[in-house]
Tab-separated table of C-alpha atoms in Angstrom:
chain	number	residue	atom	x	y	z
A	2	UNK	CA	48.994	-24.603	28.280
A	3	UNK	CA	48.998	-27.236	24.885
A	4	UNK	CA	47.265	-24.741	22.228
A	5	UNK	CA	45.518	-26.396	19.034
A	6	UNK	CA	44.350	-24.366	16.798
A	7	UNK	CA	40.759	-24.968	15.732
A	8	UNK	CA	39.321	-22.309	13.794
A	9	UNK	CA	41.172	-19.350	11.453
A	10	UNK	CA	39.529	-16.126	11.731
A	11	UNK	CA	41.740	-14.639	9.809
A	12	UNK	CA	45.514	-14.575	7.495
A	13	UNK	CA	46.918	-11.330	7.089
A	14	UNK	CA	50.316	-9.408	5.778
A	15	UNK	CA	50.977	-8.278	9.554
A	16	UNK	CA	48.650	-11.115	11.690
A	17	UNK	CA	47.128	-13.675	11.864
A	18	UNK	CA	43.918	-15.007	13.722
A	19	UNK	CA	43.327	-18.247	15.745
A	20	UNK	CA	41.049	-19.462	17.984
A	21	UNK	CA	42.621	-22.382	20.108
A	22	UNK	CA	41.703	-25.125	22.888
A	23	UNK	CA	44.268	-25.915	25.693
A	24	UNK	CA	44.552	-29.205	25.333
A	25	UNK	CA	45.902	-29.635	28.831
A	26	UNK	CA	42.540	-27.855	30.137
A	27	UNK	CA	39.694	-29.988	31.718
A	28	UNK	CA	37.564	-27.878	29.861
A	29	UNK	CA	38.287	-27.506	27.082
A	30	UNK	CA	39.380	-23.525	28.019
A	31	UNK	CA	39.453	-21.611	24.049
A	32	UNK	CA	41.843	-18.509	22.804
A	33	UNK	CA	41.925	-16.755	20.687
A	34	UNK	CA	45.474	-15.995	19.484
A	35	UNK	CA	46.896	-12.875	17.491
A	36	UNK	CA	50.438	-14.686	15.700
A	37	UNK	CA	52.357	-11.680	14.858
A	38	UNK	CA	54.787	-11.707	11.446
A	39	UNK	CA	55.509	-8.282	11.060
A	40	UNK	CA	58.690	-6.729	12.934
A	41	UNK	CA	57.477	-2.984	12.545
A	42	UNK	CA	53.795	-4.373	13.819
A	43	UNK	CA	55.544	-6.115	16.605
A	44	UNK	CA	57.475	-2.336	17.924
A	45	UNK	CA	53.374	-1.187	17.581
A	46	UNK	CA	52.119	-3.047	19.390
A	47	UNK	CA	54.552	-3.127	22.288
A	48	UNK	CA	55.593	0.487	22.534
A	49	UNK	CA	51.524	0.202	22.746
A	50	UNK	CA	50.713	-2.128	25.759
A	51	UNK	CA	53.757	-1.083	27.512
A	52	UNK	CA	53.548	2.534	27.316
A	53	UNK	CA	49.401	2.829	27.397
A	54	UNK	CA	48.664	5.628	28.953
A	55	UNK	CA	45.001	3.966	30.532
A	56	UNK	CA	45.574	3.790	34.214
A	57	UNK	CA	45.360	0.201	34.897
A	58	UNK	CA	44.759	-2.493	38.371
A	59	UNK	CA	47.809	-4.104	39.674
A	60	UNK	CA	48.042	-6.840	37.907
A	61	UNK	CA	45.424	-5.975	34.923
A	62	UNK	CA	47.017	-6.452	31.269
A	63	UNK	CA	45.066	-6.581	27.920
A	64	UNK	CA	46.080	-9.486	26.752
A	65	UNK	CA	46.196	-12.841	28.897
A	66	UNK	CA	49.361	-13.885	27.793
A	67	UNK	CA	52.722	-13.374	25.729
A	68	UNK	CA	55.037	-15.811	24.411
A	69	UNK	CA	57.546	-16.141	20.701
A	70	UNK	CA	56.361	-18.604	18.156
A	71	UNK	CA	60.126	-18.462	16.286
A	72	UNK	CA	60.457	-14.792	14.778
A	73	UNK	CA	56.775	-14.337	15.633
A	74	UNK	CA	55.230	-12.922	18.890
A	75	UNK	CA	51.424	-14.103	20.166
A	76	UNK	CA	49.174	-12.432	22.391
A	77	UNK	CA	46.807	-14.354	23.828
A	78	UNK	CA	43.191	-13.168	24.759
A	79	UNK	CA	40.217	-14.901	25.900
A	80	UNK	CA	37.258	-16.509	23.310
A	81	UNK	CA	33.750	-15.001	22.849
A	82	UNK	CA	31.915	-16.243	20.639
A	83	UNK	CA	30.925	-12.485	18.705
A	84	UNK	CA	27.345	-12.074	18.676
A	85	UNK	CA	28.643	-8.651	16.054
A	86	UNK	CA	26.339	-5.410	17.641
A	87	UNK	CA	25.208	-4.345	14.345
A	88	UNK	CA	23.480	-7.719	13.753
A	89	UNK	CA	21.939	-8.484	16.910
A	90	UNK	CA	21.002	-5.102	18.769
A	91	UNK	CA	17.861	-4.523	16.389
A	92	UNK	CA	16.643	-7.143	16.712
A	93	UNK	CA	16.793	-7.073	20.987
A	94	UNK	CA	16.307	-3.199	21.049
A	95	UNK	CA	12.377	-2.489	20.533
A	96	UNK	CA	12.293	1.003	22.369
A	97	UNK	CA	14.462	4.591	22.002
A	98	UNK	CA	15.141	3.816	26.086
A	99	UNK	CA	16.779	-0.179	24.837
A	100	UNK	CA	18.802	2.301	22.766
A	101	UNK	CA	20.172	4.495	24.536
A	102	UNK	CA	20.829	1.888	27.162
A	103	UNK	CA	23.179	-0.102	24.635
A	104	UNK	CA	24.978	3.088	23.683
A	105	UNK	CA	25.715	3.597	27.299
A	106	UNK	CA	26.330	0.003	27.958
A	107	UNK	CA	28.856	0.230	25.063
A	108	UNK	CA	30.898	3.316	26.064
A	109	UNK	CA	30.935	1.529	29.539
A	110	UNK	CA	32.779	-1.079	28.030
A	111	UNK	CA	34.763	0.944	26.379
A	112	UNK	CA	35.894	3.278	29.948
A	113	UNK	CA	36.930	-0.199	31.342
A	114	UNK	CA	38.923	-2.121	28.551
A	115	UNK	CA	42.169	-2.565	29.757
A	116	UNK	CA	43.239	-1.695	25.683
A	117	UNK	CA	45.741	0.994	24.344
A	118	UNK	CA	43.364	3.659	22.908
A	119	UNK	CA	44.982	2.733	19.284
A	120	UNK	CA	44.160	-0.971	20.211
A	121	UNK	CA	40.488	-0.109	20.972
A	122	UNK	CA	39.833	1.699	18.086
A	123	UNK	CA	41.282	-0.629	15.578
A	124	UNK	CA	38.125	-2.909	16.999
A	125	UNK	CA	35.490	0.049	16.753
A	126	UNK	CA	36.514	0.371	12.614
A	127	UNK	CA	36.192	-3.836	12.535
A	128	UNK	CA	33.175	-4.368	13.858
A	129	UNK	CA	34.697	-6.598	16.645
A	130	UNK	CA	31.734	-5.276	18.893
A	131	UNK	CA	29.108	-7.609	20.955
A	132	UNK	CA	26.424	-8.067	22.764
A	133	UNK	CA	24.682	-10.419	24.868
A	134	UNK	CA	21.471	-11.167	24.820
A	135	UNK	CA	20.478	-8.796	28.559
A	136	UNK	CA	22.360	-5.716	26.448
A	137	UNK	CA	25.956	-5.761	27.712
A	138	UNK	CA	28.766	-4.834	25.048
A	139	UNK	CA	31.949	-6.852	24.855
A	140	UNK	CA	35.021	-7.439	22.625
A	141	UNK	CA	36.233	-9.816	20.421
A	142	UNK	CA	39.559	-9.464	19.082
A	143	UNK	CA	39.470	-11.155	15.299
A	144	UNK	CA	41.234	-7.396	14.572
A	145	UNK	CA	43.142	-7.578	11.046
A	146	UNK	CA	46.750	-5.095	12.217
A	147	UNK	CA	47.566	-4.246	9.190
A	148	UNK	CA	45.656	-1.223	9.937
A	149	UNK	CA	46.064	-0.180	13.153
A	150	UNK	CA	47.312	3.121	13.657
A	151	UNK	CA	49.313	4.259	16.734
A	152	UNK	CA	48.507	7.640	16.918
A	153	UNK	CA	44.766	6.919	17.510
A	154	UNK	CA	43.707	8.097	20.931
A	155	UNK	CA	40.738	9.260	23.123
A	156	UNK	CA	39.140	11.371	20.981
A	157	UNK	CA	39.032	9.329	18.041
A	158	UNK	CA	37.608	6.477	19.757
A	159	UNK	CA	35.132	8.180	21.492
A	160	UNK	CA	34.115	9.592	17.334
A	161	UNK	CA	34.336	5.885	16.864
A	162	UNK	CA	32.139	5.219	19.206
A	163	UNK	CA	29.587	7.613	18.381
A	164	UNK	CA	29.256	6.608	15.208
A	165	UNK	CA	28.182	3.325	16.360
A	166	UNK	CA	25.862	4.933	18.574
A	167	UNK	CA	23.914	6.761	15.740
A	168	UNK	CA	23.915	4.032	13.760
A	169	UNK	CA	22.909	1.842	16.401
A	170	UNK	CA	19.775	5.019	16.995
A	171	UNK	CA	19.650	5.750	12.753
A	172	UNK	CA	15.399	5.529	13.872
A	173	UNK	CA	15.472	9.055	16.458
A	174	UNK	CA	17.157	10.849	14.384
A	175	UNK	CA	14.898	14.213	16.140
A	176	UNK	CA	16.065	12.940	19.748
A	177	UNK	CA	18.000	15.539	20.884
A	178	UNK	CA	20.475	13.633	21.954
A	179	UNK	CA	21.088	12.650	18.070
A	180	UNK	CA	21.372	16.038	17.225
A	181	UNK	CA	22.966	16.774	19.740
A	182	UNK	CA	26.343	13.643	18.857
A	183	UNK	CA	25.837	14.714	15.168
A	184	UNK	CA	26.850	18.205	16.121
A	185	UNK	CA	30.101	17.020	18.543
A	186	UNK	CA	31.050	14.487	15.565
A	187	UNK	CA	31.429	16.785	12.790
A	188	UNK	CA	32.680	19.109	14.873
A	189	UNK	CA	35.317	16.323	16.706
A	190	UNK	CA	34.469	18.091	20.193
A	191	UNK	CA	34.461	15.004	22.324
A	192	UNK	CA	38.409	14.597	23.840
A	193	UNK	CA	37.594	12.165	25.983
A	194	UNK	CA	35.087	9.120	26.423
A	195	UNK	CA	34.105	10.334	29.548
A	196	UNK	CA	31.929	13.531	27.761
A	197	UNK	CA	30.514	11.329	25.335
A	198	UNK	CA	29.075	9.451	28.972
A	199	UNK	CA	28.193	12.698	30.010
A	200	UNK	CA	25.916	13.631	26.990
A	201	UNK	CA	24.405	10.433	26.637
A	202	UNK	CA	23.290	10.229	30.364
A	203	UNK	CA	22.352	13.870	30.029
A	204	UNK	CA	19.414	13.588	27.012
A	205	UNK	CA	18.523	10.147	27.915
A	206	UNK	CA	14.330	10.230	26.959
A	207	UNK	CA	12.195	8.761	29.685
A	208	UNK	CA	10.669	6.096	30.856
A	209	UNK	CA	6.808	6.521	29.791
A	210	UNK	CA	4.402	5.304	32.682
A	211	UNK	CA	2.856	2.175	31.826
A	212	UNK	CA	-1.427	3.219	32.196
A	213	UNK	CA	-3.335	1.670	35.336
A	214	UNK	CA	-4.076	-1.754	33.540
A	215	UNK	CA	-0.768	-2.361	33.099
A	216	UNK	CA	0.330	-0.963	36.876
A	217	UNK	CA	-2.456	-3.715	38.149
A	218	UNK	CA	-1.641	-6.557	35.859
A	219	UNK	CA	2.169	-5.655	37.158
A	220	UNK	CA	1.043	-5.914	40.797
A	221	UNK	CA	-1.380	-9.115	40.539
A	222	UNK	CA	1.967	-10.695	38.822
A	223	UNK	CA	4.165	-9.507	42.065
A	224	UNK	CA	2.140	-9.927	44.513
A	225	UNK	CA	0.048	-13.284	43.297
A	226	UNK	CA	1.745	-15.158	44.894
A	227	UNK	CA	0.873	-13.998	48.128
A	228	UNK	CA	-2.261	-13.023	47.849
A	229	UNK	CA	-3.120	-16.594	46.866
A	230	UNK	CA	-1.496	-17.879	51.194
A	231	UNK	CA	-3.690	-15.283	52.095
A	232	UNK	CA	-5.994	-16.028	50.631
A	233	UNK	CA	-6.025	-20.015	51.437
A	234	UNK	CA	-5.207	-19.617	54.735
A	235	UNK	CA	-8.729	-17.144	55.657
A	236	UNK	CA	-10.511	-20.438	53.839
A	237	UNK	CA	-8.669	-22.531	56.320
A	238	UNK	CA	-9.713	-20.949	59.132
A	239	UNK	CA	-14.130	-19.996	57.723
A	240	UNK	CA	-14.045	-23.863	57.120
A	241	UNK	CA	-12.558	-24.912	60.767
A	242	UNK	CA	-14.980	-21.849	62.304
A	243	UNK	CA	-17.959	-23.700	59.942
A	244	UNK	CA	-17.673	-26.693	61.465
A	245	UNK	CA	-16.675	-25.099	65.239
A	246	UNK	CA	-20.633	-24.136	64.678
A	247	UNK	CA	-22.101	-27.152	63.233
A	248	UNK	CA	-20.546	-29.132	66.159
A	249	UNK	CA	-21.775	-26.983	68.579
A	250	UNK	CA	-25.191	-26.481	67.142
A	251	UNK	CA	-25.497	-30.520	67.581
A	252	UNK	CA	-24.006	-30.826	70.320
A	253	UNK	CA	-25.397	-27.967	71.970
A	254	UNK	CA	-28.418	-26.678	70.244
A	255	UNK	CA	-27.199	-23.747	70.817
A	256	UNK	CA	-24.135	-22.215	69.126
A	257	UNK	CA	-22.115	-19.814	72.424
A	258	UNK	CA	-20.316	-17.916	70.223
A	259	UNK	CA	-23.519	-16.136	68.716
A	260	UNK	CA	-24.469	-14.670	72.517
A	261	UNK	CA	-21.955	-12.053	72.108
A	262	UNK	CA	-23.720	-10.395	69.610
A	263	UNK	CA	-27.326	-10.397	71.737
A	264	UNK	CA	-28.058	-7.228	73.708
A	265	UNK	CA	-27.587	-8.410	77.281
A	266	UNK	CA	-30.618	-6.446	78.965
A	267	UNK	CA	-32.523	-8.634	76.041
A	268	UNK	CA	-32.220	-11.740	77.830
A	269	UNK	CA	-33.008	-12.569	82.032
A	270	UNK	CA	-32.210	-15.001	83.039
A	271	UNK	CA	-34.930	-17.667	80.835
A	272	UNK	CA	-37.122	-14.728	79.851
A	273	UNK	CA	-36.607	-12.599	76.925
A	274	UNK	CA	-38.002	-9.328	77.099
A	275	UNK	CA	-40.127	-7.791	74.754
A	276	UNK	CA	-38.862	-4.595	72.711
A	277	UNK	CA	-40.526	-1.137	73.427
A	278	UNK	CA	-42.414	1.455	71.760
């Protein structure tokens, strides 16, 4: 890589955050770069990364690369343009159910992240949480490491998640789930993200069944192309039958097909029997 800074996000007492472009990349790949100056912070980060209690898959790492630059230590992460959760979620989530799905996605993103819990807490505290247009959650890494607390563990991470969820669901304070989260947050009852995930799942507000008009409209929208094809085929068959009847009438003066619908005992030879009394 040949990294070229294209944007300075943060210049801090312990670290800088830069957005860099790899000049050797044919697609102009971009990354987020931590440049850590403080030696104490460097030791803390190395200890967190190397002794994290999180179970990582083989070859999985919280960062893409690590290298020294003079007396600084640099950590490279993927770059995604920030789309802050609390700015964009209110416009995207119009219903309780949508906000609950986003809350679940947030907890799932925390569970799936390879980041040590202390750094994950820092990302949650500093609003480095973004949302895609389809409601998925991802983290950006524009973090000021001067506020890093290495003692923060999974319990603190769960509490911070609860705070974000409650802020996201502030219009729904009377929900059973929100009351439960408030109560547990006050008591710092959560010890793991899995417990939080379970509570949100168990208290989900069920989706309302759509009205019969909406169901009929949905049925029509889902099947209109197939029904149109069938109607087109039926129309073609009717046109062909009509043409055959006309041709038969013109050529033979009769339509043999119609004889199938006559009573067999009503006609003998060329005579038609009169109906009985």
